[in-house]
Short mmCIF file of C-alpha atoms in Angstrom, two decimals:
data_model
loop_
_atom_site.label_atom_id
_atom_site.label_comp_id
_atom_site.label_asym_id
_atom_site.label_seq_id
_atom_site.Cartn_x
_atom_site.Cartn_y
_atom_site.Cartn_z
CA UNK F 53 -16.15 -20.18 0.98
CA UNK F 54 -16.03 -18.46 -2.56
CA UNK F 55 -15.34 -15.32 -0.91
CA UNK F 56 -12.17 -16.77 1.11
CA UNK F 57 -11.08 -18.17 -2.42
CA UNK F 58 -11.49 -14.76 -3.96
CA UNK F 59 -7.68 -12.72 -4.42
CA UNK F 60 -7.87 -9.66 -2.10
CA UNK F 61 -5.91 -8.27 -5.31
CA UNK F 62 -5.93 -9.17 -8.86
CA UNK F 63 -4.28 -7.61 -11.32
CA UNK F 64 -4.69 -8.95 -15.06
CA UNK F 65 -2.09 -7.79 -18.03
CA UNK F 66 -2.51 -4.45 -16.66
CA UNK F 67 -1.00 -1.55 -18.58
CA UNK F 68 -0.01 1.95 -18.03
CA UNK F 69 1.68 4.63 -19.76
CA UNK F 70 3.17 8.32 -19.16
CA UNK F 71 3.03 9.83 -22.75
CA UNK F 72 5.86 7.35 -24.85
CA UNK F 73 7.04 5.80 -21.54
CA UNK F 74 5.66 2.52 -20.93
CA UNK F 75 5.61 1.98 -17.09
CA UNK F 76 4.01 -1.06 -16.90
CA UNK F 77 3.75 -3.44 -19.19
CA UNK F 78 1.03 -6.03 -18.39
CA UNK F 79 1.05 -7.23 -14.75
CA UNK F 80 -0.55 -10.08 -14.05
CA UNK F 81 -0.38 -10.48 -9.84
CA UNK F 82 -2.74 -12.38 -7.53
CA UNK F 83 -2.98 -11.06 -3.51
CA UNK F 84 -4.80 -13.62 -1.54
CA UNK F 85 -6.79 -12.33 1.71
CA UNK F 86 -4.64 -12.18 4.49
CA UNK F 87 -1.27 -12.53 2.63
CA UNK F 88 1.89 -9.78 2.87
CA UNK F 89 3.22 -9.77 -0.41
CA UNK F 90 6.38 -7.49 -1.13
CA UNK F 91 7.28 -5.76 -4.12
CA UNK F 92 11.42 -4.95 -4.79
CA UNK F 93 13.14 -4.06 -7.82
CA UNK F 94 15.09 -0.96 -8.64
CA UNK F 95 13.70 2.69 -9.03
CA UNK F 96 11.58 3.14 -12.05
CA UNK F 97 10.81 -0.07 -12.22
CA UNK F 98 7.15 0.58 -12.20
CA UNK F 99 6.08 -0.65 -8.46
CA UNK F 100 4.85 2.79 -6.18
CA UNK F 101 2.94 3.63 -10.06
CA UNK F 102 1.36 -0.34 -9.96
CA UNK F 103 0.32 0.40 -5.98
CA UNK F 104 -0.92 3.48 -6.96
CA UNK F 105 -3.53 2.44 -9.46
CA UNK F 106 -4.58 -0.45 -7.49
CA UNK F 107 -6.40 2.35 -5.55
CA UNK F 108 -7.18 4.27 -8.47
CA UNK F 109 -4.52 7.41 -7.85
CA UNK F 110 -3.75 6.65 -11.01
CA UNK F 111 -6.09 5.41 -13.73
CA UNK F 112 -4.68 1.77 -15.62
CA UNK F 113 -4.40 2.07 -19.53
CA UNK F 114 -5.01 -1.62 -20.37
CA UNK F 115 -6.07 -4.41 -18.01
CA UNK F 116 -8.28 -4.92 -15.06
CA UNK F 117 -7.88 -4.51 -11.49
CA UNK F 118 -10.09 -5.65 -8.99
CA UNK F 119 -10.12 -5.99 -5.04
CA UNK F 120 -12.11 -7.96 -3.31
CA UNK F 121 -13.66 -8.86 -6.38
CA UNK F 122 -14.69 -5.36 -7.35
CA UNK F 123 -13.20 -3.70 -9.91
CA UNK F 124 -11.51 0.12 -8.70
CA UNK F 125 -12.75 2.51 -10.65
CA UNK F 126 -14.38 1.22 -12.64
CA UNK F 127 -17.89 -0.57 -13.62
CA UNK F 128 -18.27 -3.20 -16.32
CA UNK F 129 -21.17 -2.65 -18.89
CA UNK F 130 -20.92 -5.47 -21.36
CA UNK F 131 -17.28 -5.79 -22.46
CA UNK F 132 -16.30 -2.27 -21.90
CA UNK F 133 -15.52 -0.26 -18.41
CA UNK F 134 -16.97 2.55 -17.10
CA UNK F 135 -15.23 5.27 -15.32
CA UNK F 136 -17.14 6.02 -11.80
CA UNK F 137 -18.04 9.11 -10.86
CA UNK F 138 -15.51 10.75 -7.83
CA UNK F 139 -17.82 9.81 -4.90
CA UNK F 140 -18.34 6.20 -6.30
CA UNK F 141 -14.52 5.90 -6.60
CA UNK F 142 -14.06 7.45 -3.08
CA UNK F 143 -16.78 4.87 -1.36
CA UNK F 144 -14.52 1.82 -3.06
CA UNK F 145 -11.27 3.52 -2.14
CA UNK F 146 -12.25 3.71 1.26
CA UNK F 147 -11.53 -0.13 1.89
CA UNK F 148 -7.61 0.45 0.78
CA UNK F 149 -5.30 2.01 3.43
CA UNK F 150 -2.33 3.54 2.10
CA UNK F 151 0.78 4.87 3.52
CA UNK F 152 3.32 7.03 1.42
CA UNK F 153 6.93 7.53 1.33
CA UNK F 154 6.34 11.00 2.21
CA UNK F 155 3.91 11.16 5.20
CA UNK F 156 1.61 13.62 3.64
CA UNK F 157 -0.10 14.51 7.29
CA UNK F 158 -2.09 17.43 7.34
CA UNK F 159 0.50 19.97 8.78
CA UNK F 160 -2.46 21.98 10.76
CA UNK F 161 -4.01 18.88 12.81
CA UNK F 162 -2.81 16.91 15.33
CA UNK F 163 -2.22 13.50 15.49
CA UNK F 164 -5.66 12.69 16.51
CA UNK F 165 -7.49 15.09 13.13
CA UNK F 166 -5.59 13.39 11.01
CA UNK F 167 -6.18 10.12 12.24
CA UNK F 168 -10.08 11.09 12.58
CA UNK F 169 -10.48 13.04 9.65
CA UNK F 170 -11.26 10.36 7.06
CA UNK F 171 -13.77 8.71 8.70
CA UNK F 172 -15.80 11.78 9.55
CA UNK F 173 -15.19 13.39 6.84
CA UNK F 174 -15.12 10.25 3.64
CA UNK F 175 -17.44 7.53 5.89
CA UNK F 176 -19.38 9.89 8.27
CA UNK F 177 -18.74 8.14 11.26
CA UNK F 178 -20.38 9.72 14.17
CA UNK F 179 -17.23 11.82 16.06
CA UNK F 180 -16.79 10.16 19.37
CA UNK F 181 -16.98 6.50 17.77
CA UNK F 182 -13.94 7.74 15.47
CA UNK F 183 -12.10 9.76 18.30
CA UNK F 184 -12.61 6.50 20.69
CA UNK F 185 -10.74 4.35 17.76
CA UNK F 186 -8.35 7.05 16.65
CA UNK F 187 -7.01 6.99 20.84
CA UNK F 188 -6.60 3.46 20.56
CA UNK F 189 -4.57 3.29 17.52
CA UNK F 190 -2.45 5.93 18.16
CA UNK F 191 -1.57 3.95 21.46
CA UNK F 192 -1.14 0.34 19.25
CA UNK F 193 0.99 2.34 17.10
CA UNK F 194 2.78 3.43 20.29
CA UNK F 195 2.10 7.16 19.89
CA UNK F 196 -0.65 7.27 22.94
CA UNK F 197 1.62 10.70 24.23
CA UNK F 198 1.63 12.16 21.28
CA UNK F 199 -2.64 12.34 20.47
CA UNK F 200 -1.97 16.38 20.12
CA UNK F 201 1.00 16.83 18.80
CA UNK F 202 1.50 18.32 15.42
CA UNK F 203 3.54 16.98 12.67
CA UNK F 204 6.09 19.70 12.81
CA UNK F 205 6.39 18.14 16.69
CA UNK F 206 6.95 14.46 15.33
CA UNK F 207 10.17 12.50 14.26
CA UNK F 208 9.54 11.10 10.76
CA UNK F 209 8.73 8.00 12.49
CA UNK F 210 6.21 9.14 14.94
CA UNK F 211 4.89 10.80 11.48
CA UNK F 212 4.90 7.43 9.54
CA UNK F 213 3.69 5.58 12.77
CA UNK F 214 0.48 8.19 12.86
CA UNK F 215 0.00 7.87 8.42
CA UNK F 216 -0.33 4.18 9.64
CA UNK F 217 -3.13 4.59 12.41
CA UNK F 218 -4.62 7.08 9.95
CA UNK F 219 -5.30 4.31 6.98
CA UNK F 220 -6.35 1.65 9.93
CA UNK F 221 -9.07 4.35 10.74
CA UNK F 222 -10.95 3.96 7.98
CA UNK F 223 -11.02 0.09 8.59
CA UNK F 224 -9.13 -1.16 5.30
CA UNK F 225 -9.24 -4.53 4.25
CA UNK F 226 -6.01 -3.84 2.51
CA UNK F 227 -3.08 -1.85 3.03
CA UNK F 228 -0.95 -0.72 0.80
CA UNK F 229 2.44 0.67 1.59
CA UNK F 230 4.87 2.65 -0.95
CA UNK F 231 8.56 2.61 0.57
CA UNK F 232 7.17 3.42 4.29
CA UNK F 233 10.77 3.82 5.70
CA UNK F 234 12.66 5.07 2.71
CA UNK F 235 12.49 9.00 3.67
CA UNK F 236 13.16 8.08 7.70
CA UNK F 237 16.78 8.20 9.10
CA UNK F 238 18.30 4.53 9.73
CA UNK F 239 17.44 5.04 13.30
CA UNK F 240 13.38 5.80 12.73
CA UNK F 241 13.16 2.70 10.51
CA UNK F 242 12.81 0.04 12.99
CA UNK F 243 9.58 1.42 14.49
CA UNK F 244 7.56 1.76 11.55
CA UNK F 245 8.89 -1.90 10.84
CA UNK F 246 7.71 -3.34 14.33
CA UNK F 247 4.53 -1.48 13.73
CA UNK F 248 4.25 -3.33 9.62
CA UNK F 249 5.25 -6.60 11.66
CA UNK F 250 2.27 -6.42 14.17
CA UNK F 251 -0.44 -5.45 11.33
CA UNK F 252 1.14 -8.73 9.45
CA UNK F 253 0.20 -10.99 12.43
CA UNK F 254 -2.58 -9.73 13.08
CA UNK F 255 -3.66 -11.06 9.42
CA UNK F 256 -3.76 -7.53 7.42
CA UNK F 257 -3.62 -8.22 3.26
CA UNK F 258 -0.44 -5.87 2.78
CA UNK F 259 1.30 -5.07 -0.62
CA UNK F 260 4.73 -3.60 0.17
CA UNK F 261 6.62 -1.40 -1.82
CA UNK F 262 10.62 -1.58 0.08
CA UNK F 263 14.05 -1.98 -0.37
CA UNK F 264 14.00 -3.43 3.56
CA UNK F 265 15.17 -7.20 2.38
CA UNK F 266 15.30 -8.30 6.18
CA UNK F 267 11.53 -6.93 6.56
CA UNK F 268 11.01 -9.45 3.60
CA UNK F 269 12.52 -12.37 4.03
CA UNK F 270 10.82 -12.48 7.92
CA UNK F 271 7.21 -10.78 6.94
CA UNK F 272 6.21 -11.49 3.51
CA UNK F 273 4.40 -14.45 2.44
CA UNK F 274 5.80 -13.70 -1.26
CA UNK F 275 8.30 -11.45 -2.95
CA UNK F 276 7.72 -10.18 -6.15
CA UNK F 277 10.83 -8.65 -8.25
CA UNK F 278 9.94 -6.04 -10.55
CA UNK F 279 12.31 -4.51 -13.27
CA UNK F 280 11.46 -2.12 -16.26
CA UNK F 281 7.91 -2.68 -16.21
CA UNK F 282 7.25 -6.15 -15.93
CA UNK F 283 7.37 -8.52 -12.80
CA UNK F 284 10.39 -10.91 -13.50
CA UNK F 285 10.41 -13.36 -10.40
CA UNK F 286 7.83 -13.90 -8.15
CA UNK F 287 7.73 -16.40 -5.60
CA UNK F 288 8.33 -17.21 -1.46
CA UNK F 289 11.24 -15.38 0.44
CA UNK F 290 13.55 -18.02 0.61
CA UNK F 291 13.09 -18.90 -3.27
CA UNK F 292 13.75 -14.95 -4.08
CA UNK F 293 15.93 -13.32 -2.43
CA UNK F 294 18.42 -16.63 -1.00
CA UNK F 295 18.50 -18.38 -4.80
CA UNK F 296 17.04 -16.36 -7.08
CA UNK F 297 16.70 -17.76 -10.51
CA UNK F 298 17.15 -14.91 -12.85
CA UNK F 299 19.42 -12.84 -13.43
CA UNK F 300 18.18 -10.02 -13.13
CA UNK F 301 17.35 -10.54 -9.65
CA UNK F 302 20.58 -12.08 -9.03
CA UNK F 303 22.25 -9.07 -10.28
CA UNK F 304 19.83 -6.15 -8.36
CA UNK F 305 20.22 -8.34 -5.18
CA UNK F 306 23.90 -8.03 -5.28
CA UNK F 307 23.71 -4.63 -5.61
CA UNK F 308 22.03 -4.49 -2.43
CA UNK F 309 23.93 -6.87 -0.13
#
């Protein structure tokens, strides 16, 4: 019972800076297990940086951060933290799926390497067991014709869609996606979509980075504004993005519709 009560994500007055910039500027956010929460806000507003150190890609300069309980990154000695060591980092990241703008498939595999790589390679999952899962997501992710296809033989959907089966290999308990559909022509966008809708039924924690409001206002449990650093609204679909009580978000939505 503890564990159920226990955020999937919480983030506490957590910091980060580039040299003099400030990106973020003390986030305090709560994920519970089995929630879709998405992020929205305008560029540079400090979201794909605060989904980036959630899995440690980048290291937080103030704050804590912890998933499923455990902090990322880090270990606690006392009242300070610890950096971990690359292969203790790499064993916690393993639980957090993430999907970039970008793709960023290995260009010389096929569907089915990169979607088998990570376990084999991060996990050392025996090869059949991971080839046997990898077949089956690429077919939930409707790609079961393209198993050995390269990327340079994809559309930037089928390339999202296989990013996707390749973070669900490794068996996440969260995923985390930055702006999925931003880089995909308006055509490409509903399928990675359908694909975020299914994982959300199915009762996968997901933290979205998007500018897809629809996606939002169907999928996510909450919405969470962000704007220069710092999370100014936060609160159910409806509440957000319909009446909105800041203006801020009033003004970025309008922008928008």
């Amino acid at each position: 019972m503890a564990e159920a009560m226990t955020p999937m994500v919480e983030a506490r007055a957590v910091r980060k800076s580039f040299g003099p910039l400030e990106v973020l500027k003390g986030i305090d956010l709560d994920v519970a297990v089995d929630q879709v929460v998405c992020l929205i806000g305008p560029s540079g507003s400090g979201k794909s940086t605060f989904l980036r150190c959630i899995n440690h890609l980048e290291k937080i300069d103030g704050g804590a951060l912890t998933v499923g309980g455990e902090l990322v990154g880090y270990r606690r000695q006392g009242q300070r933290l610890y950096e971990l060591r690359d292969p203790e980092v790499c064993a916690r990241r393993a639980g957090i799926g993430m999907v970039f703008q970008h793709f960023n498939l290995f260009p010389n595999l096929s569907a089915l390497g990169n979607v088998t790589i990570g376990p084999v390679r991060v996990k050392k999952e025996p090869k059949e067991v991971v080839r046997a899962r990898a077949v089956a997501l690429l077919e939930r992710v409707g790609l079961a014709d393209k198993i050995d296809a390269y990327p340079n033989q994809l559309s930037g959907g089928q390339k999202q869609r296989v990013a996707i089966a390749r973070a669900l290999a490794m068996q996440p308990r969260l995923m985390l996606f930055d702006e999925p559909t931003s880089a995909l022509d308006p055509e490409l966008v509903g399928e990675v979509l359908e694909v975020m809708r299914g994982l959300a039924a199915e009762g996968m924690t997901m933290l979205v980075v998007t500018h897809e409001l629809t996606f939002a206002r169907e999928v996510a449990d909450r919405v969470v504004f962000m704007d220069q650093g710092a999370i100014v609204e936060a609160g159910a679909p409806q509440e957000v993005l319909t009446d909105p009580r800041e203006p801020r978000t009033r003004a970025f939505l309008a922008r928008l519709l």
